[in-house]
CSV table of C-alpha atoms in Angstrom, one decimal:
chain,number,residue,atom,x,y,z
A,18,UNK,CA,29.5,-10.0,13.6
A,19,UNK,CA,26.4,-10.0,11.4
A,20,UNK,CA,23.3,-9.3,11.9
A,21,UNK,CA,20.1,-11.0,11.4
A,22,UNK,CA,17.9,-10.4,8.7
A,23,UNK,CA,14.8,-9.3,10.0
A,24,UNK,CA,14.9,-6.7,12.9
A,25,UNK,CA,18.7,-6.6,12.5
A,26,UNK,CA,19.7,-8.5,15.9
A,27,UNK,CA,23.3,-8.5,16.2
A,28,UNK,CA,24.7,-12.1,16.3
A,29,UNK,CA,27.9,-13.3,18.3
A,30,UNK,CA,30.8,-15.1,16.9
A,31,UNK,CA,33.3,-17.8,18.2
A,32,UNK,CA,35.9,-14.9,18.7
A,33,UNK,CA,34.1,-12.1,20.2
A,34,UNK,CA,34.9,-11.0,23.2
A,35,UNK,CA,31.9,-9.7,24.6
A,36,UNK,CA,29.4,-12.2,23.4
A,37,UNK,CA,27.1,-11.3,26.3
A,38,UNK,CA,26.5,-8.0,25.2
A,39,UNK,CA,25.5,-8.7,22.0
A,40,UNK,CA,22.9,-11.1,23.4
A,41,UNK,CA,21.5,-8.5,25.7
A,42,UNK,CA,21.3,-5.9,23.0
A,43,UNK,CA,19.6,-8.7,20.9
A,44,UNK,CA,17.1,-9.3,24.0
A,45,UNK,CA,16.5,-5.8,24.1
A,46,UNK,CA,15.8,-5.3,20.2
A,47,UNK,CA,13.6,-7.9,20.4
A,48,UNK,CA,11.6,-6.7,23.2
A,49,UNK,CA,11.3,-3.2,21.2
A,50,UNK,CA,10.2,-4.6,18.2
A,51,UNK,CA,6.9,-6.2,20.0
A,52,UNK,CA,6.5,-3.6,22.7
A,53,UNK,CA,8.0,-0.6,22.4
A,54,UNK,CA,7.1,2.8,20.8
A,55,UNK,CA,9.0,5.0,18.8
A,56,UNK,CA,8.7,8.3,19.1
A,57,UNK,CA,8.5,10.2,15.8
A,58,UNK,CA,9.4,14.4,16.7
A,59,UNK,CA,8.6,16.6,14.1
A,60,UNK,CA,10.1,19.6,15.2
A,61,UNK,CA,12.7,19.4,12.3
A,62,UNK,CA,10.2,19.0,9.5
A,63,UNK,CA,8.7,16.1,7.8
A,64,UNK,CA,10.5,12.4,8.7
A,65,UNK,CA,11.1,9.8,6.2
A,66,UNK,CA,10.8,6.0,8.6
A,67,UNK,CA,14.2,4.5,8.1
A,68,UNK,CA,14.2,0.6,6.9
A,69,UNK,CA,16.1,0.1,10.5
A,70,UNK,CA,13.4,1.3,12.6
A,71,UNK,CA,10.5,0.2,10.4
A,72,UNK,CA,11.6,-3.1,11.1
A,73,UNK,CA,12.5,-3.1,14.5
A,74,UNK,CA,9.2,-1.3,16.1
A,75,UNK,CA,5.4,-1.7,15.8
A,76,UNK,CA,3.9,1.4,17.1
A,77,UNK,CA,5.1,5.1,15.8
A,78,UNK,CA,3.9,7.9,17.6
A,79,UNK,CA,4.0,11.6,16.0
A,80,UNK,CA,4.7,14.3,18.4
A,81,UNK,CA,5.3,17.8,18.3
A,82,UNK,CA,3.3,18.6,15.0
A,83,UNK,CA,3.0,22.5,15.0
A,84,UNK,CA,2.5,22.5,11.3
A,85,UNK,CA,1.6,20.1,8.4
A,86,UNK,CA,4.2,17.6,7.6
A,87,UNK,CA,4.7,14.5,6.2
A,88,UNK,CA,5.3,11.3,7.4
A,89,UNK,CA,7.2,8.2,4.6
A,90,UNK,CA,7.0,5.2,5.4
A,91,UNK,CA,9.3,2.3,3.5
A,92,UNK,CA,7.5,-0.5,1.0
A,93,UNK,CA,10.2,-2.0,-1.2
A,94,UNK,CA,10.8,-5.6,-0.8
A,95,UNK,CA,14.0,-4.8,-1.3
A,96,UNK,CA,14.7,-2.7,2.0
A,97,UNK,CA,11.9,-3.9,3.9
A,98,UNK,CA,12.0,-7.1,5.6
A,99,UNK,CA,9.2,-9.7,4.7
A,100,UNK,CA,8.3,-10.8,7.8
A,101,UNK,CA,8.1,-7.0,9.2
A,102,UNK,CA,4.3,-6.0,7.7
A,103,UNK,CA,2.2,-4.3,10.5
A,104,UNK,CA,3.1,-0.9,11.3
A,105,UNK,CA,0.5,1.4,13.6
A,106,UNK,CA,0.9,4.9,13.4
A,107,UNK,CA,-0.6,7.6,15.9
A,108,UNK,CA,-0.6,11.3,15.9
A,109,UNK,CA,-0.3,12.9,19.7
A,110,UNK,CA,-3.4,14.6,20.9
A,111,UNK,CA,-1.3,17.4,21.7
A,112,UNK,CA,-0.5,18.1,18.0
A,113,UNK,CA,-2.1,21.0,16.3
A,114,UNK,CA,-1.9,20.1,12.6
A,115,UNK,CA,-2.1,17.3,10.4
A,116,UNK,CA,-0.1,14.2,9.2
A,117,UNK,CA,0.4,13.3,5.4
A,118,UNK,CA,1.5,9.5,5.6
A,119,UNK,CA,2.9,8.6,2.0
A,120,UNK,CA,4.9,5.5,1.1
A,121,UNK,CA,8.3,5.4,-0.5
A,122,UNK,CA,8.5,6.5,-4.3
A,123,UNK,CA,4.6,7.5,-4.2
A,124,UNK,CA,3.9,11.0,-3.9
A,125,UNK,CA,0.5,10.8,-3.1
A,126,UNK,CA,-1.3,11.1,0.3
A,127,UNK,CA,-1.9,7.8,1.3
A,128,UNK,CA,-3.8,9.2,4.5
A,129,UNK,CA,-4.0,12.2,6.7
A,130,UNK,CA,-3.8,11.7,10.7
A,131,UNK,CA,-5.2,14.5,12.5
A,132,UNK,CA,-4.3,15.2,16.2
A,133,UNK,CA,-5.3,12.3,18.2
A,134,UNK,CA,-5.9,10.0,15.3
A,135,UNK,CA,-4.3,6.5,14.6
A,136,UNK,CA,-4.3,3.8,12.2
A,137,UNK,CA,-2.9,0.3,11.4
A,138,UNK,CA,-1.1,-0.4,7.9
A,139,UNK,CA,-0.1,-4.0,6.5
A,140,UNK,CA,2.8,-3.6,4.6
A,141,UNK,CA,4.4,-6.1,2.9
A,142,UNK,CA,6.4,-4.7,0.0
A,143,UNK,CA,4.0,-5.2,-2.7
A,144,UNK,CA,0.9,-4.0,-0.8
A,145,UNK,CA,-0.4,-1.3,1.5
A,146,UNK,CA,-3.7,-2.0,3.5
A,147,UNK,CA,-5.5,-0.3,5.8
A,148,UNK,CA,-6.6,-2.9,8.9
A,149,UNK,CA,-8.3,-0.3,10.7
A,150,UNK,CA,-8.1,3.5,11.7
A,151,UNK,CA,-9.3,5.7,14.4
A,152,UNK,CA,-10.3,9.8,13.8
A,153,UNK,CA,-9.2,9.1,10.2
A,154,UNK,CA,-12.1,10.2,7.8
A,155,UNK,CA,-13.8,7.9,5.9
A,156,UNK,CA,-17.3,8.4,4.3
A,157,UNK,CA,-17.9,5.1,4.9
A,158,UNK,CA,-18.0,2.4,7.7
A,159,UNK,CA,-16.4,0.3,5.2
A,160,UNK,CA,-13.0,-0.1,4.5
A,161,UNK,CA,-13.5,-1.3,0.8
A,162,UNK,CA,-14.5,0.1,-2.9
A,163,UNK,CA,-15.3,-1.7,-6.1
A,164,UNK,CA,-15.0,-0.1,-9.0
A,165,UNK,CA,-17.0,-2.3,-11.4
A,166,UNK,CA,-17.3,-2.1,-15.2
A,167,UNK,CA,-19.5,-4.5,-17.9
A,168,UNK,CA,-18.9,-4.1,-21.4
A,169,UNK,CA,-21.8,-5.8,-23.3
A,170,UNK,CA,-21.1,-7.7,-26.6
A,171,UNK,CA,-18.1,-7.0,-28.6
A,172,UNK,CA,-15.7,-4.1,-26.8
A,173,UNK,CA,-15.3,-1.1,-29.6
A,174,UNK,CA,-12.0,-0.9,-30.9
A,175,UNK,CA,-9.7,1.9,-29.5
A,176,UNK,CA,-12.2,3.6,-27.5
A,177,UNK,CA,-12.5,5.2,-24.0
A,178,UNK,CA,-15.4,2.2,-22.7
A,179,UNK,CA,-15.9,3.4,-19.4
A,180,UNK,CA,-15.2,6.6,-17.4
A,181,UNK,CA,-15.8,7.3,-13.5
A,182,UNK,CA,-15.3,10.4,-11.5
A,183,UNK,CA,-14.0,9.2,-8.1
A,184,UNK,CA,-15.7,10.7,-4.9
A,185,UNK,CA,-13.7,10.0,-2.1
A,186,UNK,CA,-10.2,9.1,-1.6
A,187,UNK,CA,-8.9,5.2,-2.3
A,188,UNK,CA,-5.8,3.1,-3.2
A,189,UNK,CA,-5.4,0.8,-5.8
A,190,UNK,CA,-2.3,-1.8,-5.2
A,191,UNK,CA,0.2,-3.0,-7.2
A,192,UNK,CA,-1.3,-5.2,-9.8
A,193,UNK,CA,-4.7,-4.0,-8.8
A,194,UNK,CA,-4.4,-6.6,-6.5
A,195,UNK,CA,-7.8,-8.1,-5.0
A,196,UNK,CA,-9.3,-7.2,-8.1
A,197,UNK,CA,-11.2,-9.6,-10.9
A,198,UNK,CA,-12.2,-10.1,-14.3
A,199,UNK,CA,-14.2,-12.3,-16.7
A,200,UNK,CA,-15.7,-12.7,-20.1
A,201,UNK,CA,-18.7,-14.3,-21.2
A,202,UNK,CA,-16.7,-15.5,-24.7
A,203,UNK,CA,-12.7,-15.5,-24.4
A,204,UNK,CA,-10.7,-13.8,-27.1
A,205,UNK,CA,-9.0,-15.1,-30.1
A,206,UNK,CA,-5.7,-13.7,-29.2
A,207,UNK,CA,-4.5,-11.7,-25.9
A,208,UNK,CA,-6.0,-8.7,-25.0
A,209,UNK,CA,-5.3,-5.8,-23.3
A,210,UNK,CA,-7.6,-2.9,-21.9
A,211,UNK,CA,-5.7,0.5,-20.1
A,212,UNK,CA,-6.4,1.7,-17.1
A,213,UNK,CA,-6.1,5.4,-16.3
A,214,UNK,CA,-6.0,8.1,-13.9
A,215,UNK,CA,-6.8,11.9,-15.2
A,216,UNK,CA,-5.4,10.3,-18.6
A,217,UNK,CA,-2.4,8.9,-17.4
A,218,UNK,CA,-1.9,4.9,-17.8
A,219,UNK,CA,-1.5,3.6,-14.5
A,220,UNK,CA,-1.8,-0.5,-15.4
A,221,UNK,CA,-3.7,-2.8,-17.6
A,222,UNK,CA,-5.9,-5.6,-17.5
A,223,UNK,CA,-5.2,-8.8,-20.0
A,224,UNK,CA,-8.1,-11.2,-21.2
A,225,UNK,CA,-6.4,-14.3,-22.4
A,226,UNK,CA,-7.4,-17.1,-24.9
A,227,UNK,CA,-7.3,-19.2,-21.7
A,228,UNK,CA,-9.6,-17.2,-20.4
A,229,UNK,CA,-7.4,-16.1,-17.4
A,230,UNK,CA,-6.9,-12.6,-16.6
A,231,UNK,CA,-3.7,-10.3,-15.7
A,232,UNK,CA,-3.9,-7.1,-14.2
A,233,UNK,CA,-0.5,-4.9,-14.1
A,234,UNK,CA,0.2,-2.3,-12.0
A,235,UNK,CA,3.9,-0.8,-11.4
A,236,UNK,CA,3.1,1.2,-8.5
A,237,UNK,CA,0.2,1.6,-5.8
A,238,UNK,CA,-2.2,4.1,-7.2
A,239,UNK,CA,-3.9,6.6,-5.0
A,240,UNK,CA,-7.0,8.2,-5.8
A,241,UNK,CA,-8.9,11.6,-4.5
A,242,UNK,CA,-12.3,12.7,-4.7
A,243,UNK,CA,-12.1,14.3,-8.7
A,244,UNK,CA,-9.7,12.1,-10.1
A,245,UNK,CA,-10.9,10.7,-12.8
A,246,UNK,CA,-10.8,6.4,-13.9
A,247,UNK,CA,-11.0,5.8,-17.7
A,248,UNK,CA,-10.9,2.1,-19.4
A,249,UNK,CA,-9.4,2.0,-22.4
A,250,UNK,CA,-10.3,-0.5,-24.7
A,251,UNK,CA,-7.6,-2.3,-27.6
A,252,UNK,CA,-8.5,-2.9,-31.0
A,253,UNK,CA,-11.1,-5.1,-31.2
A,254,UNK,CA,-11.1,-9.0,-31.0
A,255,UNK,CA,-13.1,-11.4,-33.0
A,256,UNK,CA,-14.4,-13.2,-30.5
A,257,UNK,CA,-14.4,-11.5,-26.9
A,258,UNK,CA,-17.8,-10.6,-25.6
A,259,UNK,CA,-19.7,-8.9,-22.6
A,260,UNK,CA,-16.3,-8.3,-20.1
A,261,UNK,CA,-16.7,-7.4,-16.7
A,262,UNK,CA,-13.9,-5.9,-14.8
A,263,UNK,CA,-13.5,-5.3,-11.0
A,264,UNK,CA,-11.1,-3.1,-9.8
A,265,UNK,CA,-10.8,-3.7,-5.7
A,266,UNK,CA,-9.9,-0.9,-4.0
A,267,UNK,CA,-9.6,0.2,-0.1
A,268,UNK,CA,-10.6,3.4,1.8
A,269,UNK,CA,-8.1,6.0,3.2
């Protein structure tokens, strides 16, 4: 007897004795996936959500948080089924401490839930987007943020061409999803700029001869006030001129 790929519902087989039980169990799981709330008890410490629970449930209510805790969500597309992309997480009003919400494989905090707050996330294995929140601190009503860079003329060779001190909590997606680039004159050969966070490379943007631009970042990058974003130029191309790079981020 197998299970379905998205919600892990039990499947029946021809030779199964109590096939009706499997059908009833599947109905119950399907109902939970759309309506039920999974209670996450933090009395024993930090919690990492299992892929099965994340696939089966939509709402997660965090209780018994009396000291700072960490709640880790799964984001790997090889584990998290692609059809289950929305997650609602709330911190019970009776809690007395904050919850740091993190994504598996990334040690940085995505956002912090205070008692009584909640957030709606879109997670599809390659990106984590905050669709809405209640009680989650943000310095602006807007949930998006652009880091806009313009380099006039021919970019200098092997130089730091941009530096910005970040002033708020930001998230940039894998491959800098939503970001854009442009050049008034295309390069003679493919030219790659390096994007760094506090001196460590988090990704690149490549300008191609054809006029296309490719952003690369292996993981979601999380930024906090005081982090420094820098962009480094490569060896100077003979023709690449007037470069514009806009990095798209979401506020948390």
